[in-house]
mmCIF file of C-alpha atoms and ligand atoms in Angstrom:
data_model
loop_
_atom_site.group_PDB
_atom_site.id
_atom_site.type_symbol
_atom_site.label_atom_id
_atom_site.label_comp_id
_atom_site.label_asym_id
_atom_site.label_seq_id
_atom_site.Cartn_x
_atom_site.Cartn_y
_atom_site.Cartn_z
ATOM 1 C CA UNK A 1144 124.620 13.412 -26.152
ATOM 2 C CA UNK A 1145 123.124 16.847 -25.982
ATOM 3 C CA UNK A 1146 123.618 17.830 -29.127
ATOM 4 C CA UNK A 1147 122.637 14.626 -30.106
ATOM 5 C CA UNK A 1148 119.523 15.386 -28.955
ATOM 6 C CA UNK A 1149 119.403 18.725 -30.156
ATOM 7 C CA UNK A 1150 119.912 17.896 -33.834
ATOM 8 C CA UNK A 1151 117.336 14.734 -33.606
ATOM 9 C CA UNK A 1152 114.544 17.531 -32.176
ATOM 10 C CA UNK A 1153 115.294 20.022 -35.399
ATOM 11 C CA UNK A 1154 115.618 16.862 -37.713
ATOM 12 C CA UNK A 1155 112.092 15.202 -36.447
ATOM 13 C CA UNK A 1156 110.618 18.678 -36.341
ATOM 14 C CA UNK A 1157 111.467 19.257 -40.021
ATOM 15 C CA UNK A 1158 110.011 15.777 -40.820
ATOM 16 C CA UNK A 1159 107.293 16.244 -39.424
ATOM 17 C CA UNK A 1160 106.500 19.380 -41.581
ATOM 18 C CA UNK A 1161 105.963 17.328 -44.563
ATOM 19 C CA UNK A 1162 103.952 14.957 -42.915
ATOM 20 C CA UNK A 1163 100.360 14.773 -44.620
ATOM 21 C CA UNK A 1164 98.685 11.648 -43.911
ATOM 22 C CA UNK A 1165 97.442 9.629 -41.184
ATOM 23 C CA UNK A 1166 100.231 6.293 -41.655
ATOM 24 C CA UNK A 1167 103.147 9.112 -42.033
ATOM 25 C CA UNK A 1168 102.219 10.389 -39.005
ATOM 26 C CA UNK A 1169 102.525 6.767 -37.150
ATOM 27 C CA UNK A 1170 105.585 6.093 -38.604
ATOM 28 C CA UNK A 1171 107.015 9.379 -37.511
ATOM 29 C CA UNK A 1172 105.786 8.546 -34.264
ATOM 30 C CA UNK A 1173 107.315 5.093 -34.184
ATOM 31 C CA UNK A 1174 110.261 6.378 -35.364
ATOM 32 C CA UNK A 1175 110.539 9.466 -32.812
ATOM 33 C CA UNK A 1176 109.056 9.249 -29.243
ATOM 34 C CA UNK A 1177 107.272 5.735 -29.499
ATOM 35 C CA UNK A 1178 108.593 3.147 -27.702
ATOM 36 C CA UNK A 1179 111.264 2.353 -29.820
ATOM 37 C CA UNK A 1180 111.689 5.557 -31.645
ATOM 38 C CA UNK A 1181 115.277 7.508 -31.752
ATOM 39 C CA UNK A 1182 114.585 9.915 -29.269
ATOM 40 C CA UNK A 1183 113.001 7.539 -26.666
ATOM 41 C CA UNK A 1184 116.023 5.560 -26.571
ATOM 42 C CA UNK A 1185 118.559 8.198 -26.371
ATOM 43 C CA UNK A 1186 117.124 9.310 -23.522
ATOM 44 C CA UNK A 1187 117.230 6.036 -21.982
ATOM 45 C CA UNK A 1188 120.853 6.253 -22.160
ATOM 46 C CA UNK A 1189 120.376 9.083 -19.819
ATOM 47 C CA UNK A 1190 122.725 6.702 -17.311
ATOM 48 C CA UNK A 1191 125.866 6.478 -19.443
ATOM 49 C CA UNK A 1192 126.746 10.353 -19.005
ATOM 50 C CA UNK A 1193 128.746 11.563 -16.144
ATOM 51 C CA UNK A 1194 127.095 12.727 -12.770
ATOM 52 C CA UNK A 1195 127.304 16.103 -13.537
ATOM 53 C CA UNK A 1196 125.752 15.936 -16.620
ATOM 54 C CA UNK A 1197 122.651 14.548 -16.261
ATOM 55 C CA UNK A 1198 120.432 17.103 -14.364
ATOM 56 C CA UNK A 1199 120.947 19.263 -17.142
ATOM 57 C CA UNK A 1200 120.207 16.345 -19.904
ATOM 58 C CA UNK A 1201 116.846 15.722 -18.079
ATOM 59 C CA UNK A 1202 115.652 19.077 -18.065
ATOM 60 C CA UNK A 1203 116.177 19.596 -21.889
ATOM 61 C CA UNK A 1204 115.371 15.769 -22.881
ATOM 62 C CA UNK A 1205 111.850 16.764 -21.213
ATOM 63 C CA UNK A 1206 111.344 20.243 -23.116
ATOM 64 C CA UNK A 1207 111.590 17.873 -26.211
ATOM 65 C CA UNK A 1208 109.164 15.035 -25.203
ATOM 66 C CA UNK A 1209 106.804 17.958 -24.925
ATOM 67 C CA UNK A 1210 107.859 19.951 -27.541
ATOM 68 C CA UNK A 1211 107.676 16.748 -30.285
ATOM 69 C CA UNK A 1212 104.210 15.490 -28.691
ATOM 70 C CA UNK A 1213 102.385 18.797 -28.920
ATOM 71 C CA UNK A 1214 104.067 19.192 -32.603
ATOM 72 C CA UNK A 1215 102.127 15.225 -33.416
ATOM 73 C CA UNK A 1216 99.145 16.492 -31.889
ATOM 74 C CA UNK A 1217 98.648 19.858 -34.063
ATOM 75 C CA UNK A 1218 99.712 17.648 -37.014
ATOM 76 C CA UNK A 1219 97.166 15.023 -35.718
ATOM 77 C CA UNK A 1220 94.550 18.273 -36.067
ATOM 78 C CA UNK A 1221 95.606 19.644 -39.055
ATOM 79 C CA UNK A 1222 95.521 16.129 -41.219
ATOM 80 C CA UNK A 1223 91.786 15.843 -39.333
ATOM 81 C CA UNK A 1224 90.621 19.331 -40.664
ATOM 82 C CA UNK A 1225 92.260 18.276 -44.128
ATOM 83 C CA UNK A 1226 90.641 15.448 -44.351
ATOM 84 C CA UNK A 1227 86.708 16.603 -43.442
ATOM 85 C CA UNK A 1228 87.452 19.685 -45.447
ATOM 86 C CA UNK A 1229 88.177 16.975 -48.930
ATOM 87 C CA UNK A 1230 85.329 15.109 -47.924
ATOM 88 C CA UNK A 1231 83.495 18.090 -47.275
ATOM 89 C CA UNK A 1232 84.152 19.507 -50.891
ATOM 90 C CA UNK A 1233 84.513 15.942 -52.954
ATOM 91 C CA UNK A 1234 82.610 13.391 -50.858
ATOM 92 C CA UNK A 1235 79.481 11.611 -51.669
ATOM 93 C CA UNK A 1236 77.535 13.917 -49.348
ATOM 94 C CA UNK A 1237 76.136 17.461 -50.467
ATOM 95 C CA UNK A 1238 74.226 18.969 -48.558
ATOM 96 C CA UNK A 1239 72.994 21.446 -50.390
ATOM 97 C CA UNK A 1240 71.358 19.285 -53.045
ATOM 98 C CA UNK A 1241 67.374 19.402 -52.021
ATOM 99 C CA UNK A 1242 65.832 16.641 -50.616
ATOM 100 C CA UNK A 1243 63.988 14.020 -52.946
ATOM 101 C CA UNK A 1244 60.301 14.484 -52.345
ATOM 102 C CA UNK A 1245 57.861 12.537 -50.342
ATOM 103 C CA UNK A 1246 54.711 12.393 -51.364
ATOM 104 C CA UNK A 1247 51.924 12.966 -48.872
ATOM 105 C CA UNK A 1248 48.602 12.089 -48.276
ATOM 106 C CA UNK A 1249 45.673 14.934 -48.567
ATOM 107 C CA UNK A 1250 42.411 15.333 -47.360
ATOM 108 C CA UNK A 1251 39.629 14.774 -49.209
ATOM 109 C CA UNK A 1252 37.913 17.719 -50.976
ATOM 110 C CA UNK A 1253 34.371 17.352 -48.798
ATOM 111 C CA UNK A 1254 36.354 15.776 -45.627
ATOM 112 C CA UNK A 1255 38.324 19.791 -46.036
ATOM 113 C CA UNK A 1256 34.608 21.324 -46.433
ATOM 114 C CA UNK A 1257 33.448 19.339 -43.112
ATOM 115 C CA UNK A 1258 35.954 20.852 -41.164
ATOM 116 C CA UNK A 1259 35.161 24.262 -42.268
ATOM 117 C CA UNK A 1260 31.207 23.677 -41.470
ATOM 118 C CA UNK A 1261 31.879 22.284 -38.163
ATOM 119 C CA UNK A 1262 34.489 25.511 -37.330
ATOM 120 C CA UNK A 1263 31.380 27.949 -38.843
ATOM 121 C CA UNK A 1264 29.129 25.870 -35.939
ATOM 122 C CA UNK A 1265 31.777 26.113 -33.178
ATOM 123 C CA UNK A 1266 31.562 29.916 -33.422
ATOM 124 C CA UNK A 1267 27.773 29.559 -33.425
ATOM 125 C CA UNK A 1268 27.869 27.622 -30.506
ATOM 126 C CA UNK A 1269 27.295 24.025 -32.180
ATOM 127 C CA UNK A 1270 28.570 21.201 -30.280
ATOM 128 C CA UNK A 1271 29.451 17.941 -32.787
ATOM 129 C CA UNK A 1272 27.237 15.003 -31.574
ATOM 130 C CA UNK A 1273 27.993 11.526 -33.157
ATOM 131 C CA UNK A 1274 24.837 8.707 -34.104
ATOM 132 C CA UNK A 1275 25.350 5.568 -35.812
ATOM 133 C CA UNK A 1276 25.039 4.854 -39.668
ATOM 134 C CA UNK A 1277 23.544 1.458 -39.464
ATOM 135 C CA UNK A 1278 20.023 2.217 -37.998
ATOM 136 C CA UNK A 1279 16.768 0.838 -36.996
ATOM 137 C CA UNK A 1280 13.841 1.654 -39.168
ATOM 138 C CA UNK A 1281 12.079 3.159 -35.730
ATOM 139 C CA UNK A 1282 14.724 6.070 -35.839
ATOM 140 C CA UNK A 1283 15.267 6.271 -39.328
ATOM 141 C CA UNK A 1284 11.310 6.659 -40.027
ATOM 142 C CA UNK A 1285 8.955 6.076 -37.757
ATOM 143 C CA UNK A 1286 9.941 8.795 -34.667
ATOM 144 C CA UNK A 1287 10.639 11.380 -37.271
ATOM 145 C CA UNK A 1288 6.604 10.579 -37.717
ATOM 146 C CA UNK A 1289 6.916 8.156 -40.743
ATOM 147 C CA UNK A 1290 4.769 5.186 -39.944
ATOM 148 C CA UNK A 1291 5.086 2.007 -42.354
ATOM 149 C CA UNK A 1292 2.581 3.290 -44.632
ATOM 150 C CA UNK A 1293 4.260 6.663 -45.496
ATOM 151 C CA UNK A 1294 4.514 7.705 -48.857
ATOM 152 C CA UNK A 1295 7.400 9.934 -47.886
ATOM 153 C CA UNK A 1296 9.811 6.616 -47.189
ATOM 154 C CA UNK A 1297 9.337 6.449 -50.872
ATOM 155 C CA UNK A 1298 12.144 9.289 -51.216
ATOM 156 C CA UNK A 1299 14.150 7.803 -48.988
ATOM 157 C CA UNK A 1300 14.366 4.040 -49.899
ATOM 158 C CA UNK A 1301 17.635 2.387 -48.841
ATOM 159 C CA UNK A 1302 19.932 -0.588 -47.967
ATOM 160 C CA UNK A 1303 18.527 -3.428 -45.879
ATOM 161 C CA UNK A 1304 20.304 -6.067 -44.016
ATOM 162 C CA UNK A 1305 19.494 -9.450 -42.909
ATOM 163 C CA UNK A 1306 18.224 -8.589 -39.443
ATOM 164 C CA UNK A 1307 14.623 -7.210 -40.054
ATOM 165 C CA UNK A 1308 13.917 -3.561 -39.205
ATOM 166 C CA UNK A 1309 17.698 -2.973 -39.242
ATOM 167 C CA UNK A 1310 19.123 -0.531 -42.538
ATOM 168 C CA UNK A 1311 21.529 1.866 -43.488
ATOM 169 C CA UNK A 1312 20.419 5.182 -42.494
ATOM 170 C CA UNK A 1313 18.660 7.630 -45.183
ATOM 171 C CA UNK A 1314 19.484 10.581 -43.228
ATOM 172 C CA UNK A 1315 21.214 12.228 -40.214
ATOM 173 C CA UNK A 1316 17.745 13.146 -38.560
ATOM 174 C CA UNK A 1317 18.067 9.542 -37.133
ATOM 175 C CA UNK A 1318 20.683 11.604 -35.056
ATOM 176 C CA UNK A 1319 17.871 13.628 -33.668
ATOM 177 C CA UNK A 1320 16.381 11.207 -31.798
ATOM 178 C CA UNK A 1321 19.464 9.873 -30.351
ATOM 179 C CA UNK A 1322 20.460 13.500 -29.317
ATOM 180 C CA UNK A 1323 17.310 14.814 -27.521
ATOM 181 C CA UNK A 1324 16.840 11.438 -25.664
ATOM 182 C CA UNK A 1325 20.116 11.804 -24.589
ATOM 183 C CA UNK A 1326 19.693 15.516 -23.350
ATOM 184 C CA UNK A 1327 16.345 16.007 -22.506
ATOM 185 C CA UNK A 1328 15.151 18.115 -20.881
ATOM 186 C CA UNK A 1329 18.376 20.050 -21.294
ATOM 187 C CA UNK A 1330 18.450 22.915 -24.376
ATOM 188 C CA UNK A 1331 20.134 21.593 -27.367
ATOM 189 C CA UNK A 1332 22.823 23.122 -30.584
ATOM 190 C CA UNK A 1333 24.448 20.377 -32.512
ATOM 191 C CA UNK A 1334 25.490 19.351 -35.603
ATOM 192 C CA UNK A 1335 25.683 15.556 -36.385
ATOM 193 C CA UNK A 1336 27.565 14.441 -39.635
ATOM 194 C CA UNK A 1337 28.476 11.111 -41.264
ATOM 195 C CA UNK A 1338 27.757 9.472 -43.830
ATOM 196 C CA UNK A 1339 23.842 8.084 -45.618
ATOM 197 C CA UNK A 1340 22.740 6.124 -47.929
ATOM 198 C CA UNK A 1341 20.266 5.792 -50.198
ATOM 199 C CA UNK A 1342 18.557 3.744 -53.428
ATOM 200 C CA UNK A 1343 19.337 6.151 -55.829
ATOM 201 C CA UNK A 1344 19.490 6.443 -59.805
ATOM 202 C CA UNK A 1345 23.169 7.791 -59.612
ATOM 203 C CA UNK A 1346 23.600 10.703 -61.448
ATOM 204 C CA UNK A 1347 25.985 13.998 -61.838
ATOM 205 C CA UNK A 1348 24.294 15.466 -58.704
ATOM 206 C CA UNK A 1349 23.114 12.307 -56.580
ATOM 207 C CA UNK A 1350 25.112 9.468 -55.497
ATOM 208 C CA UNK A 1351 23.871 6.167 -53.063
ATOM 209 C CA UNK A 1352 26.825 7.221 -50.726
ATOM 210 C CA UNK A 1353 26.920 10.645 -49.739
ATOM 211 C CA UNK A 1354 27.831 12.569 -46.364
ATOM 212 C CA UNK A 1355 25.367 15.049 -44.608
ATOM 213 C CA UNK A 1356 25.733 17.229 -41.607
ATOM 214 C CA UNK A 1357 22.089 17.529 -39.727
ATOM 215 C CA UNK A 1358 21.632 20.998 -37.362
ATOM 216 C CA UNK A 1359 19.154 20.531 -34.221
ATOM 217 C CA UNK A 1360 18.454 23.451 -31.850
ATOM 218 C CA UNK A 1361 16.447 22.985 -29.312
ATOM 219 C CA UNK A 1362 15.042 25.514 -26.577
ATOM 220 C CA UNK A 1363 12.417 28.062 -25.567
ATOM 221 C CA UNK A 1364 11.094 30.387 -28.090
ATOM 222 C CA UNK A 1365 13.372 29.285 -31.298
ATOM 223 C CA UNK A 1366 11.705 30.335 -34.126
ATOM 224 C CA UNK A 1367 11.886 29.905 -37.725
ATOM 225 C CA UNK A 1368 14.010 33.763 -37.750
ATOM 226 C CA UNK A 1369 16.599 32.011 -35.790
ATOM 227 C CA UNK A 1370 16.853 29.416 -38.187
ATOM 228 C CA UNK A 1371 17.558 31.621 -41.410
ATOM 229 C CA UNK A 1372 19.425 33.870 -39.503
ATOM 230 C CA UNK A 1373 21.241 30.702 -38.978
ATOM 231 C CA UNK A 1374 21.903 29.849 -42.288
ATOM 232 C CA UNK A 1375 22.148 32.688 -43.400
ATOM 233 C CA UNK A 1376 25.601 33.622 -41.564
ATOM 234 C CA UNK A 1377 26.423 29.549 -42.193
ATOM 235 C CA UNK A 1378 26.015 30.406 -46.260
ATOM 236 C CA UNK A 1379 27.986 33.547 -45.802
ATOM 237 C CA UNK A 1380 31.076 32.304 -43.850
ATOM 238 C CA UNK A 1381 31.176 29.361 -46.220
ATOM 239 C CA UNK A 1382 30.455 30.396 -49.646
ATOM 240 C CA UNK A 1383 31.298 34.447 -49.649
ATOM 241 C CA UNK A 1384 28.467 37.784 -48.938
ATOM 242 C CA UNK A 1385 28.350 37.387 -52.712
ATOM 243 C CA UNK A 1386 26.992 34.558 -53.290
ATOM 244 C CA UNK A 1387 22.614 34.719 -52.904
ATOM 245 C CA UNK A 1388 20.858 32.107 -50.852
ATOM 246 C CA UNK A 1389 16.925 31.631 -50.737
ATOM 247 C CA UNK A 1390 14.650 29.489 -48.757
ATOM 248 C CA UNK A 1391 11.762 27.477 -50.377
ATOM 249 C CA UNK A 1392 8.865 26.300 -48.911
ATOM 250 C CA UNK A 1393 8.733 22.559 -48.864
ATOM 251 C CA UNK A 1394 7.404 19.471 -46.926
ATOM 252 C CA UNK A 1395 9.127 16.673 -44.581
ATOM 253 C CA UNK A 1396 7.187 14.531 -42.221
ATOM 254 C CA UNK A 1397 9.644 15.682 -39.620
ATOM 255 C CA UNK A 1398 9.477 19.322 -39.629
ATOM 256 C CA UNK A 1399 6.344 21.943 -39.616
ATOM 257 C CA UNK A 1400 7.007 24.203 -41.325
ATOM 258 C CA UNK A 1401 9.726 22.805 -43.790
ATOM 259 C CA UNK A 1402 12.065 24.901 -46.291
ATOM 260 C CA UNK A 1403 14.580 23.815 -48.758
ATOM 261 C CA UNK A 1404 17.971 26.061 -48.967
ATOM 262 C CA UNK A 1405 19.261 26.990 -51.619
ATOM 263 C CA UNK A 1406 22.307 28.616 -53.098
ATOM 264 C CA UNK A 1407 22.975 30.503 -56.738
ATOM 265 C CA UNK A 1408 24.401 27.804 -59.053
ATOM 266 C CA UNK A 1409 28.277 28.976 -59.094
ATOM 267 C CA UNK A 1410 28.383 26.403 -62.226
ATOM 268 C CA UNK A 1411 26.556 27.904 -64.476
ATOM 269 C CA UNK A 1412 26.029 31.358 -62.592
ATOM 270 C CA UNK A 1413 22.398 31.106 -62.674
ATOM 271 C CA UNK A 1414 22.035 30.542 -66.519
ATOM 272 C CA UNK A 1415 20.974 26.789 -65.689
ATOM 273 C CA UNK A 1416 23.379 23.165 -66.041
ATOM 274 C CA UNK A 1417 22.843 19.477 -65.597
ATOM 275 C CA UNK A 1418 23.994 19.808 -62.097
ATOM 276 C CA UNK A 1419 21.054 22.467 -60.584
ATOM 277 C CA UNK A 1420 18.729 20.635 -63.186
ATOM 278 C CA UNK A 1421 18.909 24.022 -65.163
ATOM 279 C CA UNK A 1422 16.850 25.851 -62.193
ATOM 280 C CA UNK A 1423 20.175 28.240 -61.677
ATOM 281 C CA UNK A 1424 19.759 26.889 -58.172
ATOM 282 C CA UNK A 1425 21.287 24.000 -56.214
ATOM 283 C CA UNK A 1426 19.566 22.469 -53.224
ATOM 284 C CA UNK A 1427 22.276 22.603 -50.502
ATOM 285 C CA UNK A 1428 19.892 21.931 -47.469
ATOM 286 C CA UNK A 1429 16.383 20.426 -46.311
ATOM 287 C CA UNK A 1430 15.392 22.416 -42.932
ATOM 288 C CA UNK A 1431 12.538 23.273 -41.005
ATOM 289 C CA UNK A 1432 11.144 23.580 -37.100
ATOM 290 C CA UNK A 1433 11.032 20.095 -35.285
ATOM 291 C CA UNK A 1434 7.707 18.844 -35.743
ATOM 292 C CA UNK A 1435 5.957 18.259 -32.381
ATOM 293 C CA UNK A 1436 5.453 14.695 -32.832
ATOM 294 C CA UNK A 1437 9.351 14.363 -33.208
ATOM 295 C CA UNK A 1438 10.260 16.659 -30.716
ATOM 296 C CA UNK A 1439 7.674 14.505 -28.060
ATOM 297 C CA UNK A 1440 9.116 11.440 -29.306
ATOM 298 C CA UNK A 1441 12.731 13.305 -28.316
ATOM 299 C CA UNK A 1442 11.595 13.689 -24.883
ATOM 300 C CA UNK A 1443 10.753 17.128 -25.228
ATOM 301 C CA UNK A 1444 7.069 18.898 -24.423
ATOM 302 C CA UNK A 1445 6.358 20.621 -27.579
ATOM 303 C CA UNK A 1446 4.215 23.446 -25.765
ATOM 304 C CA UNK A 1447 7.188 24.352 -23.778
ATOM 305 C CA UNK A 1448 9.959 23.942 -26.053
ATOM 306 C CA UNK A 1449 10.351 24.611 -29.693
ATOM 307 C CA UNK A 1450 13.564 23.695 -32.203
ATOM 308 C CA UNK A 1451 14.956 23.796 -35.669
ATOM 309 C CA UNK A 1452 16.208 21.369 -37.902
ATOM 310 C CA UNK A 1453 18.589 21.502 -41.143
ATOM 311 C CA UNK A 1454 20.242 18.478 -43.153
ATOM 312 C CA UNK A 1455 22.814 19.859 -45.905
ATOM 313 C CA UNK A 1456 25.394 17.709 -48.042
ATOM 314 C CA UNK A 1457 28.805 18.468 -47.699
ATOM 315 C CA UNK A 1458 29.193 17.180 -51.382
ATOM 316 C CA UNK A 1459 27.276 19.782 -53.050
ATOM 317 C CA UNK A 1460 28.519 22.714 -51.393
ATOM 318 C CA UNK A 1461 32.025 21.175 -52.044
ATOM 319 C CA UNK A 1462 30.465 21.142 -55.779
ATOM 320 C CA UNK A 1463 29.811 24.689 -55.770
ATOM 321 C CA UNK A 1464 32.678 26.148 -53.950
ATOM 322 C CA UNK A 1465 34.587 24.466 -56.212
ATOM 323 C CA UNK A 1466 33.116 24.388 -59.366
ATOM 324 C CA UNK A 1467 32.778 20.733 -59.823
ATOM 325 C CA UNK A 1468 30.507 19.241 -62.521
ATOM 326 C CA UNK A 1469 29.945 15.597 -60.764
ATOM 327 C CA UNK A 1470 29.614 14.283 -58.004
ATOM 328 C CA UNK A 1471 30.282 10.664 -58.892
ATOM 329 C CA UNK A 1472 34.399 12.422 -59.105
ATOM 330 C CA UNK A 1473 34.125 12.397 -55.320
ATOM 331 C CA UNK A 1474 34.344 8.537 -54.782
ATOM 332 C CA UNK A 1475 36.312 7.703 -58.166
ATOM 333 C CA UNK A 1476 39.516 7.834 -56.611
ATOM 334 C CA UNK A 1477 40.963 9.391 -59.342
ATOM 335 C CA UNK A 1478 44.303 10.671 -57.962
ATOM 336 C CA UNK A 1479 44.129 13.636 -61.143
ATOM 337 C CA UNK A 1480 40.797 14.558 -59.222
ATOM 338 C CA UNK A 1481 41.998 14.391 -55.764
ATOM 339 C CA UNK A 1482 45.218 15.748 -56.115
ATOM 340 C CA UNK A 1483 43.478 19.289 -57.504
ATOM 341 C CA UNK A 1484 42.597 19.882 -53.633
HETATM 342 C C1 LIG B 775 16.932 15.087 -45.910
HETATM 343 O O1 LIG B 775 17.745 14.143 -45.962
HETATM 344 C C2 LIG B 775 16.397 15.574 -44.619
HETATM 345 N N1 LIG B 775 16.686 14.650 -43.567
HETATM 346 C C3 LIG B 775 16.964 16.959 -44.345
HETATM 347 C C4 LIG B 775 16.303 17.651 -43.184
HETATM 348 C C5 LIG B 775 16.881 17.567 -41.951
HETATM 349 C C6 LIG B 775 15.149 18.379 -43.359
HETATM 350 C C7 LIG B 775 16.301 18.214 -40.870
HETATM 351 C C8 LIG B 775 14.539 19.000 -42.316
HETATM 352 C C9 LIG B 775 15.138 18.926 -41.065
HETATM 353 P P1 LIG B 775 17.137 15.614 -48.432
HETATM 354 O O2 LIG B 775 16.821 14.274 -48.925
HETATM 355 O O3 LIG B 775 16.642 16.750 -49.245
HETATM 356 O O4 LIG B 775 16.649 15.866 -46.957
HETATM 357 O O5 LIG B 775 18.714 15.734 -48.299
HETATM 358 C C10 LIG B 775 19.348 16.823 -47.681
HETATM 359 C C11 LIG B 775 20.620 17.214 -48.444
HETATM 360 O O6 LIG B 775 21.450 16.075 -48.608
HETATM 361 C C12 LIG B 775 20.350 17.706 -49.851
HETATM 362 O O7 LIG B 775 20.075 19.076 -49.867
HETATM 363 C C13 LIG B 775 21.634 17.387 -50.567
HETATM 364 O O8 LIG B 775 22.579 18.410 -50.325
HETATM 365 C C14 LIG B 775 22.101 16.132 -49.867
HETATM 366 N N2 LIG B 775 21.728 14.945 -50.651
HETATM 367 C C15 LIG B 775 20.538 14.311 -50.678
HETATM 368 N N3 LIG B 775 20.565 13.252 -51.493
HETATM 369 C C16 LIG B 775 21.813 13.197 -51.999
HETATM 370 C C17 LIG B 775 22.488 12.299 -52.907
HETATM 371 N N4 LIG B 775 21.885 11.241 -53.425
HETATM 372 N N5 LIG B 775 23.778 12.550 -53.215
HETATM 373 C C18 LIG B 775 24.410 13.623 -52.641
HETATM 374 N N6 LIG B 775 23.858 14.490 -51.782
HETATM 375 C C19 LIG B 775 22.566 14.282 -51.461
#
């Protein structure tokens, strides 16, 4: 029965070396040391051999069990490994193929230029301060020292609603108000964006939906150098030391004395286009020092403290740092616009 044994060890051994697949290697289990297989039954028979015999029977019918198990187990491994390596080189999945591409949302051109301005203000030391759109015609006009009759509100004409003295605001210097009242008497540097509107003959350079980002400093002894030296370094950091900006003398109810800023036309490099009206300058800014009756209605005593003002549009200096002809691109939504950016 030994050599029984002995010959059914080589035999399954050698069968088991051309075993390649998953259901050969159950049946070769079935047929070897599963419950029913050759070897487990011969070594049930342990009892039929003399005495004698059997201690030595045991020891070598155990030295196969293990020997035939580990052999199924390597097997087991090496038919695993076989298999992920096929799949690996013929399957369905390659990973090295590149992935199929997801389009993504941007942002928009000016939304891009607004975060740039309000990084240029951080460093100045420009906190962002946030006022409504829909305004009353108080802040919008009259406490930036427009009564009713003021030929000024001409320029700024807008959308009304149905609740009287209640419009969409013109301007950021709204924002103003709502800033000093809330800090007074405390110094102020802010920046307030968001968006206007206005009635407006739409055009490559003007559009009845536009955003603006209004300046207000307010403190002791702020004078109109602080305010150009404030733009100045603004217009530098955001256009290039290249590029020429001038201030122009110019009038708003709200400010005394009032500039316009402007920057070389980039367009047509000073030569004069439809967009700077062929001046070979574009208008990126209304500014000026807070007019006393504002900064009063603010909160603030004009003999003690002083401020300066600035509104600029995003949209233009997007315009110029890109090289865009029209403005009306901006709310198009034109993906062959949008996607340039
Ligand atoms: C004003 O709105 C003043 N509130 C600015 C100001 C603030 C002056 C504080 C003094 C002190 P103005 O209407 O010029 O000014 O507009 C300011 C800027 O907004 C312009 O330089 C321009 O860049 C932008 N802007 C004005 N109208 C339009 C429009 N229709 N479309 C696009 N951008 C516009």
């Amino acid at each position: 029965m030994l050599d029984q044994l002995n010959q059914m060890h080589a035999a399954a051994l050698s069968e088991l070396a051309n075993v390649d697949t998953d259901e050969a290697l159950s049946d070769w289990y079935a047929q070897t040391i599963g419950r029913k297989g050759e070897v487990t039954l011969l070594l049930r028979r342990v009892g039929e051999l003399p005495k004698e015999e059997r201690p030595a029977f045991g020891r070598r019918a155990n030295e196969v069990k293990v020997s035939l198990e580990a052999a199924y187990e390597e097997t087991a491994r090496q038919i695993k490994a076989a298999e992920l390596e096929k799949q690996l080189r013929y399957g369905a999945l390659d990973v090295t193929l590149p992935g199929r591409w997801i389009p993504t949302g941007r942002l928009h051109p000016t939304t891009q230029t607004l975060r740039e301005i309000y990084a240029i203000f951080a460093e100045m030391g420009f906190q962002v301060y946030l006022s409504p759109d829909v305004e009353t015609d108080e802040n919008n006009f009259q406490l930036l020292n427009m009564p009713p009759h003021h030929p000024a509100r001409d320029m700024w004409d807008t959308f009304y609603t149905d609740q009287e003295g209640v419009i969409l605001r013109t301007h950021t210097s709204p924002g103003q108000i709502h800033a000093m009242r809330e800090f007074c008497p405390e110094p102020i540097r802010v920046i307030l964006p968001g968006m206007c509107y206005r009635y407006e003959q739409i055009s490559v350079r003007a559009d009845i939906q536009f955003q603006q980002v209004e300046g207000l400093a307010v403190g002791h002894n702020i004078t109109l150098a602080d305010l150009k030296g404030t733009m100045a370094e603004f217009a530098r950091r955001l256009f290039g030391a290249e590029r020429k900006m001038r201030f122009r003398s110019s009038h708003f109810p709200f400010t005394e004395p009032s500039v316009e800023v402007d920057m070389d036309c980039i367009l047509c490099r000073g030569d004069g286009c439809a967009v700077c009206k062929y001046a070979g300058w574009l208008e990126i800014a209304g500014a000026g020092m807070v007019h006393p009756v504002v900064l009063r209605n603010g909160g603030y005593d004009p003999d003690v403290f002083s401020g300066f003002a600035f509104g600029m549009g995003p949209a233009r200096s997007t315009m110029l740092r890109h090289s865009i002809t029209d403005i009306r691109h901006f709310w198009a939504n034109d993906l062959r616009f949008l996607e340039q950016f």
